[in-house]
Short mmCIF file of C-alpha atoms and ligand atoms in Angstrom, two decimals:
data_model
loop_
_atom_site.label_atom_id
_atom_site.label_comp_id
_atom_site.label_asym_id
_atom_site.label_seq_id
_atom_site.Cartn_x
_atom_site.Cartn_y
_atom_site.Cartn_z
CA MET A 1 154.87 113.11 115.84
CA ARG A 2 153.61 112.37 119.34
CA ALA A 3 152.37 115.92 119.70
CA ALA A 4 150.40 115.61 116.47
CA LEU A 5 148.90 112.33 117.60
CA ALA A 6 148.08 113.89 120.96
CA ALA A 7 146.26 116.70 119.17
CA LEU A 8 144.39 114.06 117.16
CA SER A 9 143.55 112.27 120.43
CA GLY A 10 142.13 115.54 121.71
CA LEU A 11 139.96 115.90 118.62
CA ILE A 12 138.65 112.35 118.95
CA THR A 13 138.02 112.96 122.64
CA GLY A 14 136.00 116.08 121.83
CA ALA A 15 134.00 114.28 119.17
CA SER A 16 133.18 111.41 121.51
CA ALA A 17 132.07 113.88 124.19
CA LEU A 18 129.70 115.62 121.78
CA ALA A 19 128.36 112.32 120.49
CA VAL A 20 127.54 111.08 123.98
CA ALA A 21 126.10 114.45 124.95
CA GLU A 22 123.88 114.38 121.86
CA LEU A 23 122.61 110.91 122.77
CA VAL A 24 121.86 111.90 126.36
CA ALA A 25 120.23 115.12 125.14
CA ALA A 26 117.86 113.03 123.06
CA ALA A 27 116.59 111.60 126.33
CA VAL A 28 116.58 114.93 128.20
CA ARG A 29 115.76 117.52 125.51
CA PRO A 30 117.60 118.79 122.41
CA GLU A 31 117.98 122.25 123.94
CA ALA A 32 120.22 120.59 126.55
CA SER A 33 122.83 119.43 124.02
CA PRO A 34 125.96 121.49 124.75
CA VAL A 35 126.24 122.95 121.25
CA ASN A 36 122.59 124.03 121.26
CA ALA A 37 122.83 125.32 124.81
CA VAL A 38 126.02 127.29 124.33
CA GLY A 39 124.69 128.57 121.00
CA GLY A 40 121.40 129.60 122.60
CA ALA A 41 123.15 131.34 125.46
CA PHE A 42 125.33 133.09 122.91
CA ILE A 43 122.31 134.24 120.87
CA ASP A 44 120.64 135.59 124.00
CA ARG A 45 123.72 137.65 124.77
CA THR A 46 124.49 138.78 121.24
CA PRO A 47 124.56 142.56 121.04
CA PRO A 48 122.11 143.91 118.45
CA TRP A 49 124.87 145.13 116.09
CA LEU A 50 126.37 141.64 115.91
CA LYS A 51 122.95 140.06 115.42
CA ASP A 52 122.29 142.50 112.55
CA PHE A 53 125.69 141.75 111.09
CA ALA A 54 125.09 138.00 111.27
CA ILE A 55 121.62 138.22 109.74
CA ARG A 56 122.82 140.58 107.01
CA ASN A 57 125.77 138.41 106.07
CA PHE A 58 124.53 134.92 106.71
CA GLY A 59 120.75 135.34 106.43
CA THR A 60 118.81 132.32 107.62
CA ASN A 61 122.14 130.45 107.79
CA ASP A 62 123.22 132.60 110.73
CA LYS A 63 122.39 129.78 113.19
CA LEU A 64 124.41 127.31 111.15
CA VAL A 65 127.36 129.68 111.04
CA LEU A 66 127.16 130.04 114.80
CA GLN A 67 127.11 126.27 115.30
CA LEU A 68 130.07 125.80 112.97
CA GLY A 69 131.88 128.55 114.85
CA ILE A 70 131.29 126.80 118.17
CA LEU A 71 132.52 123.52 116.69
CA ALA A 72 135.66 125.22 115.31
CA VAL A 73 136.49 126.75 118.71
CA LEU A 74 135.86 123.37 120.30
CA ALA A 75 138.15 121.63 117.81
CA VAL A 76 141.05 123.99 118.49
CA PHE A 77 140.51 123.65 122.21
CA ALA A 78 140.28 119.85 121.98
CA MET A 79 143.59 119.61 120.14
CA ALA A 80 145.23 121.76 122.78
CA VAL A 81 143.76 119.53 125.49
CA GLY A 82 145.29 116.49 123.81
CA VAL A 83 148.75 118.09 123.74
CA VAL A 84 148.45 119.26 127.34
CA ALA A 85 147.31 115.80 128.45
CA LEU A 86 150.38 114.23 126.89
CA ARG A 87 152.61 116.37 129.11
CA HIS A 88 150.42 116.38 132.19
CA ARG A 89 147.41 114.06 132.29
CA PRO A 90 145.52 115.66 135.23
CA ALA A 91 145.61 119.07 133.54
CA GLY A 92 144.02 117.47 130.48
CA PHE A 93 141.23 115.96 132.57
CA ALA A 94 140.67 119.26 134.33
CA ALA A 95 140.34 121.06 130.99
CA VAL A 96 137.82 118.49 129.70
CA LEU A 97 135.74 118.77 132.86
CA ALA A 98 135.89 122.57 132.71
CA PHE A 99 134.51 122.49 129.18
CA GLY A 100 131.79 120.11 130.31
CA ALA A 101 130.93 122.55 133.07
CA VAL A 102 130.55 125.39 130.55
CA GLY A 103 128.07 123.27 128.58
CA ALA A 104 126.23 122.23 131.73
CA VAL A 105 125.89 125.79 133.05
CA ALA A 106 124.71 127.04 129.65
CA ALA A 107 122.13 124.23 129.39
CA VAL A 108 120.72 124.70 132.89
CA GLY A 109 120.44 128.43 132.29
CA ARG A 110 118.38 128.12 129.12
CA PRO A 111 114.72 129.22 129.29
CA GLY A 112 112.78 126.34 130.76
CA GLY A 113 116.06 124.68 131.78
CA GLY A 114 116.38 122.54 134.89
CA PRO A 115 119.11 120.61 136.71
CA LEU A 116 118.54 117.62 134.42
CA ASP A 117 119.78 119.68 131.47
CA ALA A 118 123.32 119.45 132.87
CA LEU A 119 123.31 115.71 132.24
CA PRO A 120 124.34 115.66 128.54
CA SER A 121 127.39 117.87 129.15
CA VAL A 122 128.42 116.05 132.33
CA ALA A 123 128.04 112.61 130.73
CA GLY A 124 129.98 113.78 127.68
CA ALA A 125 132.82 115.20 129.78
CA VAL A 126 133.12 112.13 132.02
CA LEU A 127 133.23 109.79 129.07
CA ALA A 128 135.70 112.08 127.31
CA CYS A 129 138.11 111.70 130.25
CA GLY A 130 138.06 107.95 129.66
CA VAL A 131 138.73 108.33 125.95
CA LEU A 132 141.53 110.81 126.60
CA GLN A 133 143.15 108.43 129.09
CA LEU A 134 142.87 105.56 126.64
CA LEU A 135 144.35 107.40 123.67
CA VAL A 136 147.01 109.55 125.28
CA GLY A 137 147.97 106.58 127.45
CA LYS A 138 148.99 104.75 124.28
CA LEU A 139 151.31 107.61 123.38
CA ALA A 140 153.36 107.20 126.53
CA PHE A 141 156.82 105.81 125.94
CA ARG A 142 157.37 102.22 126.73
CA PRO A 143 160.67 101.32 128.22
CA SER A 144 163.05 100.64 125.32
CA PRO A 145 164.75 97.25 125.21
CA ALA A 146 167.78 99.09 126.50
CA ALA A 147 165.74 100.51 129.34
CA GLU A 148 164.50 97.07 130.22
CA GLU A 149 168.04 96.09 130.52
CA GLY A 150 168.29 98.76 133.11
CA ASP A 151 169.40 102.12 131.76
CA GLY A 152 166.64 103.62 133.84
CA THR A 153 164.86 105.80 131.27
CA PRO A 154 161.59 106.80 132.96
CA ASP A 155 158.36 105.90 131.22
CA GLY A 156 157.13 109.32 130.26
CA THR A 157 158.12 112.56 128.73
CA ASP A 158 161.81 112.60 128.07
CA GLY A 159 162.40 109.14 126.76
CA PRO A 160 163.93 108.08 123.51
CA PRO A 161 162.70 109.65 120.25
CA ASP A 162 159.63 108.53 118.24
CA GLY A 163 159.01 104.91 117.70
CA THR A 164 158.85 103.35 121.11
CA PHE A 165 155.24 104.05 122.08
CA ASP A 166 152.42 101.63 121.35
CA ARG A 167 151.67 102.61 117.73
CA ARG A 168 149.55 99.58 117.02
CA GLY A 169 147.58 100.03 120.23
CA PHE A 170 147.05 103.71 119.46
CA VAL A 171 145.75 103.05 115.96
CA ILE A 172 143.35 100.38 117.24
CA ALA A 173 142.09 102.51 120.13
CA ALA A 174 141.71 105.63 117.99
CA THR A 175 139.85 103.74 115.29
CA ALA A 176 137.54 102.17 117.85
CA ALA A 177 136.86 105.52 119.52
CA VAL A 178 136.08 107.19 116.19
CA ALA A 179 133.76 104.37 115.16
CA ALA A 180 131.97 104.32 118.51
CA SER A 181 131.57 108.11 118.52
CA ALA A 182 130.19 108.10 115.00
CA GLY A 183 127.72 105.36 115.89
CA ILE A 184 126.59 107.09 119.06
CA GLY A 185 126.42 110.45 117.32
CA VAL A 186 124.26 109.11 114.50
CA LEU A 187 121.97 107.37 116.99
CA GLY A 188 121.70 110.53 119.09
CA SER A 189 120.81 112.79 116.20
CA ARG A 190 118.33 110.19 114.89
CA LEU A 191 116.61 110.18 118.27
CA ASN A 192 116.69 113.95 118.43
CA GLY A 193 114.88 113.80 115.12
CA PRO A 194 116.14 114.90 111.77
CA GLY A 195 116.56 118.64 111.82
CA ALA A 196 116.12 118.97 115.59
CA ALA A 197 118.79 121.65 115.73
CA GLU A 198 117.06 123.64 112.98
CA ALA A 199 113.77 123.23 114.81
CA VAL A 200 115.21 124.52 118.06
CA ALA A 201 116.77 127.44 116.18
CA SER A 202 113.55 128.25 114.30
CA ARG A 203 111.56 128.28 117.52
CA ALA A 204 114.16 130.47 119.24
CA GLY A 205 113.98 132.86 116.30
CA THR A 206 110.18 133.11 116.27
CA VAL A 207 108.74 136.46 117.27
CA LEU A 208 104.99 136.53 117.78
CA PRO A 209 103.42 139.72 116.39
CA ALA A 210 100.96 141.63 118.54
CA PRO A 211 97.48 140.19 118.00
CA ALA A 212 95.00 142.32 116.05
CA SER A 213 92.37 141.13 118.51
CA PRO A 214 93.96 140.86 121.96
CA ALA A 215 92.39 138.93 124.81
CA ARG A 216 90.80 141.17 127.36
CA PRO A 217 92.81 141.22 130.58
CA VAL A 218 91.97 138.43 133.00
CA PRO A 219 89.66 140.07 135.58
CA ALA A 220 91.38 140.57 138.91
CA GLY A 221 88.75 138.45 140.63
CA ALA A 222 89.27 135.42 138.37
CA GLU A 223 91.98 134.10 140.64
CA LEU A 224 91.01 133.29 144.21
CA ARG A 225 93.93 133.42 146.55
CA VAL A 226 93.32 130.18 148.36
CA ARG A 227 96.23 128.03 149.42
CA GLY A 228 96.19 124.77 147.49
CA LEU A 229 94.39 126.28 144.51
CA GLY A 230 96.53 126.62 141.37
CA PRO A 231 96.88 129.75 139.24
CA PHE A 232 94.09 130.78 136.85
CA THR A 233 96.51 130.62 133.91
CA THR A 234 98.48 127.39 133.87
CA PRO A 235 102.19 128.01 133.19
CA ASN A 236 103.47 126.13 130.14
CA LYS A 237 105.83 123.99 132.18
CA ASP A 238 102.93 122.78 134.35
CA PHE A 239 100.46 122.31 131.51
CA TYR A 240 99.31 118.71 131.21
CA ARG A 241 100.57 116.80 128.22
CA VAL A 242 98.66 113.98 126.55
CA ASP A 243 99.83 112.52 123.25
CA THR A 244 101.12 109.38 121.59
CA ALA A 245 104.54 110.80 120.71
CA LEU A 246 107.43 108.74 122.09
CA VAL A 247 109.81 111.31 120.73
CA VAL A 248 108.35 114.80 120.62
CA PRO A 249 108.38 116.03 117.00
CA ARG A 250 110.82 118.89 116.42
CA ILE A 251 109.67 120.74 113.35
CA ASP A 252 111.66 123.41 111.57
CA ALA A 253 109.09 126.20 111.23
CA ASP A 254 110.98 127.65 108.26
CA SER A 255 110.31 124.64 106.08
CA TRP A 256 106.91 123.76 107.59
CA ARG A 257 103.83 123.95 105.37
CA LEU A 258 100.14 123.40 106.08
CA ARG A 259 97.88 122.06 103.37
CA LEU A 260 94.11 122.63 103.38
CA HIS A 261 92.13 120.51 100.93
CA GLY A 262 89.25 118.07 100.50
CA LYS A 263 85.49 117.98 99.95
CA GLY A 264 83.95 121.34 99.17
CA VAL A 265 87.33 123.11 99.06
CA THR A 266 87.19 125.30 95.95
CA ARG A 267 90.59 126.94 96.54
CA PRO A 268 93.03 124.52 98.18
CA LEU A 269 95.64 126.34 100.24
CA THR A 270 99.22 125.74 101.26
CA VAL A 271 100.49 128.16 103.89
CA SER A 272 103.85 128.64 105.57
CA PHE A 273 104.50 129.59 109.17
CA ASP A 274 105.41 133.12 108.04
CA ASP A 275 102.12 133.35 106.12
CA LEU A 276 100.27 132.59 109.34
CA LEU A 277 102.34 135.06 111.38
CA ARG A 278 101.50 137.78 108.85
CA ARG A 279 97.75 137.18 109.11
CA GLU A 280 95.38 138.87 111.50
CA LEU A 281 95.94 137.17 114.85
CA ILE A 282 93.52 136.65 117.70
CA GLU A 283 94.47 136.08 121.32
CA ARG A 284 92.14 134.15 123.65
CA ASP A 285 92.05 132.45 127.02
CA ILE A 286 90.86 128.89 126.48
CA THR A 287 90.75 125.94 128.87
CA LEU A 288 91.81 122.62 127.33
CA THR A 289 90.54 119.31 128.68
CA CYS A 290 91.40 115.73 127.88
CA VAL A 291 88.65 113.17 127.44
CA SER A 292 90.83 110.78 129.46
CA ASN A 293 90.51 112.97 132.51
CA GLU A 294 88.90 110.96 135.29
CA VAL A 295 86.56 112.78 137.67
CA GLY A 296 88.90 114.89 139.81
CA GLY A 297 91.81 114.30 137.42
CA PRO A 298 94.64 116.59 136.34
CA TYR A 299 94.24 116.69 132.53
CA VAL A 300 92.82 120.16 132.30
CA GLY A 301 94.67 123.43 131.93
CA ASN A 302 94.04 127.02 130.97
CA ALA A 303 96.29 129.05 128.69
CA ARG A 304 96.34 132.27 126.68
CA TRP A 305 96.59 131.27 123.01
CA ILE A 306 97.54 133.37 119.99
CA GLY A 307 96.57 132.18 116.56
CA VAL A 308 94.70 132.47 113.31
CA ARG A 309 90.93 132.09 113.19
CA LEU A 310 90.33 128.70 111.63
CA ALA A 311 86.96 129.75 110.13
CA ASP A 312 88.64 132.59 108.18
CA LEU A 313 91.06 130.16 106.58
CA LEU A 314 88.30 127.67 105.79
CA ARG A 315 86.17 130.40 104.20
CA GLU A 316 89.10 131.55 102.08
CA ALA A 317 89.36 128.02 100.78
CA GLY A 318 85.68 128.12 99.85
CA VAL A 319 84.46 125.85 102.65
CA GLU A 320 80.84 126.18 103.80
CA PRO A 321 79.49 124.55 106.96
CA PRO A 322 76.89 121.79 106.47
CA SER A 323 74.11 124.17 107.62
CA LYS A 324 74.92 126.34 104.58
CA GLY A 325 74.99 123.37 102.25
CA GLY A 326 78.68 122.46 102.52
CA PRO A 327 79.36 118.79 101.61
CA ALA A 328 81.90 118.12 104.39
CA ASP A 329 80.87 117.72 108.03
CA GLN A 330 84.27 116.63 109.36
CA LEU A 331 87.57 118.48 109.43
CA VAL A 332 90.42 116.00 109.83
CA ALA A 333 93.66 117.41 111.18
CA ARG A 334 96.85 115.39 110.58
CA SER A 335 100.07 115.84 112.46
CA VAL A 336 103.61 115.17 111.29
CA ASP A 337 103.65 112.10 113.55
CA GLY A 338 100.58 110.61 111.90
CA MET A 339 97.94 111.52 114.49
CA THR A 340 94.49 112.20 113.02
CA ILE A 341 91.91 114.27 114.86
CA GLY A 342 88.43 114.96 113.47
CA SER A 343 86.29 117.96 114.42
CA PRO A 344 82.79 118.93 113.28
CA VAL A 345 83.01 121.59 110.55
CA GLU A 346 79.79 123.11 111.86
CA THR A 347 81.36 123.65 115.29
CA VAL A 348 84.64 125.17 114.13
CA MET A 349 82.71 127.62 111.90
CA ASP A 350 79.94 128.55 114.36
CA GLY A 351 81.62 131.75 115.50
CA ARG A 352 83.58 130.39 118.46
CA ASP A 353 87.31 131.13 118.68
CA ALA A 354 88.50 127.94 116.98
CA MET A 355 92.07 128.66 115.94
CA LEU A 356 95.34 127.51 114.54
CA ALA A 357 97.40 128.40 117.58
CA LEU A 358 100.98 129.65 117.16
CA GLY A 359 101.56 130.93 120.68
CA MET A 360 100.87 129.79 124.22
CA ASN A 361 101.14 132.12 127.21
CA GLY A 362 103.23 134.68 125.37
CA GLU A 363 105.75 132.40 123.69
CA PRO A 364 105.83 130.23 120.58
CA LEU A 365 104.19 126.87 121.29
CA PRO A 366 106.52 124.68 123.32
CA PHE A 367 107.60 121.57 121.36
CA ASP A 368 105.61 119.45 123.80
CA HIS A 369 102.49 121.41 123.00
CA GLY A 370 102.69 121.34 119.21
CA PHE A 371 105.27 123.76 117.80
CA PRO A 372 104.94 125.32 115.29
CA VAL A 373 101.15 125.11 114.93
CA ARG A 374 98.30 123.26 116.64
CA MET A 375 94.53 123.49 116.71
CA VAL A 376 92.54 124.76 119.66
CA VAL A 377 88.73 124.66 119.66
CA PRO A 378 86.90 125.92 122.76
CA GLY A 379 84.40 123.38 124.04
CA LEU A 380 85.72 120.19 122.44
CA TYR A 381 87.91 117.58 124.11
CA GLY A 382 91.50 117.57 122.87
CA TYR A 383 91.24 114.29 120.97
CA VAL A 384 88.55 115.78 118.68
CA SER A 385 90.01 119.26 118.31
CA ALA A 386 93.51 120.03 119.50
CA CYS A 387 95.87 118.41 116.98
CA LYS A 388 99.50 119.27 117.77
CA TRP A 389 102.36 119.43 115.22
CA LEU A 390 99.70 120.05 112.59
CA GLN A 391 100.57 119.65 108.94
CA ASP A 392 97.40 118.87 107.00
CA LEU A 393 93.70 119.79 107.16
CA GLU A 394 91.28 117.71 105.13
CA LEU A 395 87.56 118.30 104.67
CA THR A 396 85.64 115.03 104.63
CA THR A 397 82.62 113.43 106.29
CA PHE A 398 82.12 111.47 109.50
CA ALA A 399 80.54 108.73 107.39
CA ASP A 400 83.68 108.39 105.26
CA TYR A 401 86.46 108.65 107.79
CA ASP A 402 87.23 107.63 111.38
CA ALA A 403 90.11 109.44 113.03
CA TYR A 404 92.75 107.78 115.24
CA TRP A 405 90.85 107.62 118.54
CA VAL A 406 87.52 106.87 116.89
CA LYS A 407 89.10 103.70 115.48
CA ARG A 408 89.90 102.88 119.11
CA SER A 409 86.33 103.01 120.39
CA TRP A 410 86.07 106.70 121.33
CA SER A 411 83.17 108.81 120.05
CA GLN A 412 83.33 110.75 116.80
CA ARG A 413 81.93 113.81 118.53
CA ALA A 414 82.84 114.88 122.03
CA PRO A 415 81.88 118.24 123.47
CA ILE A 416 83.46 118.84 126.88
CA LYS A 417 81.17 117.85 129.75
CA THR A 418 80.36 120.19 132.63
CA GLU A 419 82.74 119.22 135.42
CA SER A 420 84.09 120.40 138.76
CA ARG A 421 87.01 119.43 140.95
CA ILE A 422 87.99 119.93 144.57
CA ASP A 423 91.64 121.03 144.75
CA THR A 424 91.81 121.76 148.46
CA PRO A 425 91.69 120.12 150.94
CA ARG A 426 93.58 117.23 149.35
CA PRO A 427 92.27 113.69 149.84
CA PHE A 428 93.07 112.41 153.33
CA ALA A 429 94.22 115.82 154.47
CA ALA A 430 93.86 116.47 158.19
CA PRO A 431 92.76 120.08 158.57
CA LYS A 432 92.08 121.55 162.01
CA ALA A 433 88.45 121.97 163.09
CA GLY A 434 87.08 125.44 162.34
CA VAL A 435 86.75 127.33 159.09
CA VAL A 436 88.33 125.32 156.26
CA PRO A 437 88.19 126.76 152.74
CA VAL A 438 87.04 124.13 150.26
CA ALA A 439 88.09 125.29 146.80
CA GLY A 440 88.65 124.12 143.26
CA VAL A 441 87.81 124.71 139.63
CA ALA A 442 84.77 124.06 137.46
CA TRP A 443 84.52 124.09 133.68
CA ALA A 444 81.89 123.93 130.97
CA GLN A 445 83.77 125.43 128.02
CA HIS A 446 81.73 127.56 125.64
CA ARG A 447 78.71 127.39 127.92
CA GLY A 448 80.16 128.90 131.07
CA ILE A 449 79.72 128.05 134.75
CA ALA A 450 76.63 129.38 136.54
CA ARG A 451 76.88 127.74 139.95
CA VAL A 452 79.02 125.43 142.04
CA GLU A 453 77.72 123.63 145.12
CA VAL A 454 79.42 121.65 147.84
CA ARG A 455 77.97 119.25 150.37
CA VAL A 456 79.38 117.42 153.35
CA ASP A 457 78.52 113.81 154.20
CA GLY A 458 75.56 113.79 151.80
CA GLY A 459 73.87 116.74 153.55
CA ASP A 460 72.42 119.92 152.05
CA TRP A 461 74.13 121.59 149.07
CA HIS A 462 75.86 124.88 149.84
CA THR A 463 76.47 127.43 147.11
CA ALA A 464 80.15 128.19 146.68
CA ARG A 465 81.47 131.66 145.91
CA LEU A 466 82.53 131.84 142.26
CA ALA A 467 85.58 133.72 141.10
CA ALA A 468 84.98 136.34 138.42
CA GLN A 469 84.32 134.82 134.99
CA ASP A 470 87.06 135.44 132.45
CA THR A 471 85.21 134.06 129.44
CA LYS A 472 82.76 131.21 128.96
CA ASP A 473 85.62 129.29 127.34
CA THR A 474 87.68 129.23 130.52
CA TRP A 475 87.40 127.39 133.77
CA ARG A 476 86.24 129.17 136.89
CA GLN A 477 87.63 128.93 140.41
CA TRP A 478 85.31 128.59 143.39
CA VAL A 479 85.54 128.48 147.18
CA TRP A 480 83.22 127.55 150.05
CA GLU A 481 84.08 128.21 153.67
CA TRP A 482 83.36 125.07 155.58
CA ARG A 483 82.87 125.05 159.35
CA ALA A 484 84.62 121.76 159.84
CA THR A 485 84.01 119.60 162.89
CA THR A 486 86.36 116.84 164.03
CA GLY A 487 86.05 113.43 162.48
CA SER A 488 86.11 111.91 159.01
CA HIS A 489 84.04 113.74 156.40
CA THR A 490 83.23 113.37 152.72
CA LEU A 491 83.14 116.52 150.61
CA GLU A 492 81.37 116.49 147.24
CA VAL A 493 81.08 119.10 144.50
CA ARG A 494 78.80 119.65 141.52
CA ALA A 495 78.59 122.42 138.94
CA THR A 496 75.74 123.87 136.92
CA ASP A 497 76.48 125.49 133.56
CA LEU A 498 74.86 128.55 132.02
CA ASP A 499 72.63 126.30 129.92
CA GLY A 500 71.07 125.24 133.23
CA TYR A 501 72.52 121.72 133.20
CA THR A 502 73.67 120.35 136.57
CA GLN A 503 76.34 117.66 136.62
CA THR A 504 74.89 114.22 136.97
CA GLU A 505 75.81 112.10 139.96
CA LYS A 506 76.02 109.07 137.70
CA ARG A 507 79.58 107.83 137.51
CA VAL A 508 80.70 106.79 134.05
CA GLY A 509 84.25 106.17 132.89
CA THR A 510 86.16 108.18 130.32
CA VAL A 511 85.38 105.93 127.32
CA PRO A 512 83.72 106.76 124.93
CA ASP A 513 83.15 110.49 125.40
CA GLY A 514 84.25 111.66 128.84
CA ALA A 515 83.72 110.80 132.51
CA THR A 516 80.80 112.01 134.61
CA GLY A 517 80.02 112.01 138.31
CA TRP A 518 80.73 114.19 141.33
CA HIS A 519 84.25 114.60 142.59
CA SER A 520 84.50 113.70 146.25
CA VAL A 521 87.27 114.00 148.80
CA VAL A 522 87.51 112.35 152.22
CA VAL A 523 89.27 114.31 154.95
CA ASP A 524 90.04 113.74 158.63
CA VAL A 525 89.38 116.87 160.64
CA THR A 526 91.45 116.93 163.84
N1 MTE B 601 99.71 115.08 117.21
C1 MTE B 601 98.97 114.86 118.30
N2 MTE B 601 98.13 115.82 118.73
C2 MTE B 601 97.38 115.63 119.83
C3 MTE B 601 97.43 114.41 120.55
C4 MTE B 601 98.33 113.40 120.07
O1 MTE B 601 98.45 112.31 120.63
N3 MTE B 601 99.09 113.68 118.95
N4 MTE B 601 96.65 114.24 121.65
C5 MTE B 601 95.46 115.06 121.76
C6 MTE B 601 94.85 114.99 123.07
S1 MTE B 601 94.07 113.53 123.48
C7 MTE B 601 94.81 116.06 123.92
S2 MTE B 601 93.90 116.02 125.32
C8 MTE B 601 95.56 117.29 123.62
C9 MTE B 601 96.50 117.62 124.75
O2 MTE B 601 97.23 118.77 124.45
P1 MTE B 601 98.46 119.13 125.39
O3 MTE B 601 99.36 117.95 125.44
O4 MTE B 601 99.08 120.34 124.77
O5 MTE B 601 97.88 119.45 126.74
O6 MTE B 601 96.34 117.17 122.45
C10 MTE B 601 95.70 116.50 121.39
N5 MTE B 601 96.53 116.62 120.23
MO1 MO B 602 92.90 113.89 125.26
#
């Protein structure tokens, strides 16, 4: 009887650990939940024959079968822990913590994992120790009335038979623990989003086909090796993120659909993620910029995107640009989280590499950056082009519809402005007198950068050396060797694009269509 209740205590302990871990994972990231992490680690290490076997026998349910398998193993283990804890409490705690450690190590080792990913497993294990203590503690024998009278039976293992432990207390504690775990578990999976586990699994299972039209290799000279200057291609983990999502949408790509409809659409389309993967894919280097980027700010990044040409899809649906008589001048993209982003139809069909992106720097889009599908349009700020977690494309007019940010006083149309930024030296740096490389990036997407100039203390402009151009849709690094003399100096930069436009000195803020002005940095040469 006590052994059975101890096993039950173990089960409840395990469930409470998972519930807490799930809740903490909602705050960290779903991949960090122990079941997802252990499952992911398992998938990564599955030999091909087993993977084949699983896919053949379980099909798209193979991930579910794996998760159920992990839970079954956990359940057996948890019951054993309960029984062990009844005999020897510290051994029970040690087993719980060991299992937490397995989850933590698996989570930290996942792609993109960091130390924080250990948190769900650790929190779950620590709390589980408390629950175990509470429940198994109630199963300990109380001194029998006889014992109280002094027959000396020790409070513990070899006391009188069933019936003298705290039954009432056990039932109350167990019920409370089950209720609390259920509540926490439901809250955690709510926060993780419905179907978060499926979404994580569908992303992990996504294989990007080779693009029919690959990007040309980044020229060797596109990246200047100057200390303090970032890489030409921004790694996904460092890529800026700007959105309104409190909880990042986790979409199951297998059930995702995109609808294309509206004014001038003669053949409305609904496509699945697989449909898009099977189409002809293009791969391009494109630099994204946020309209909220202040002069000198960080909201700009360059990535290699893989996707479907948006214009092809629009043409298949019968859409014509306004210049060819089409009735719609605005393409409104809607995301699953209700964001609306409007782009000019003329622009996305003018031959530039506007795309429905499925991949970013060689992997499926990270959840933060729009998995499974987002828009990318070279030359337009993100808020008028780069809808993440896309689910609907509607052809309409600018006269008829204002998208999310336009309702909040931003412009309907916003091509990216020619800009430049000094990345090194940093503001208030104290370089030594002598040759100091001044370096940074400049961008004028879809026009290209022609020249970058630097001046010191309002003196003459000096032409910086430009890195090789990748494409006109990407930023360009630059460097100027400054013969620095001691004292405080102000460095300023300005770029000229291939249309011949030189950045204006006039400082304007980001609202309504992007900041202007020269980036300047004050340094103290010693
Ligand atoms: N669904 C959705 N998509 C969105 C946004 C958003 O808030 N929600 N923000 C946009 C803005 S303002 C920018 S600058 C880019 C940023 O993309 P990133 O976060 O991948 O860098 O996404 C755009 N797409
Ligand atoms: Mo933005």
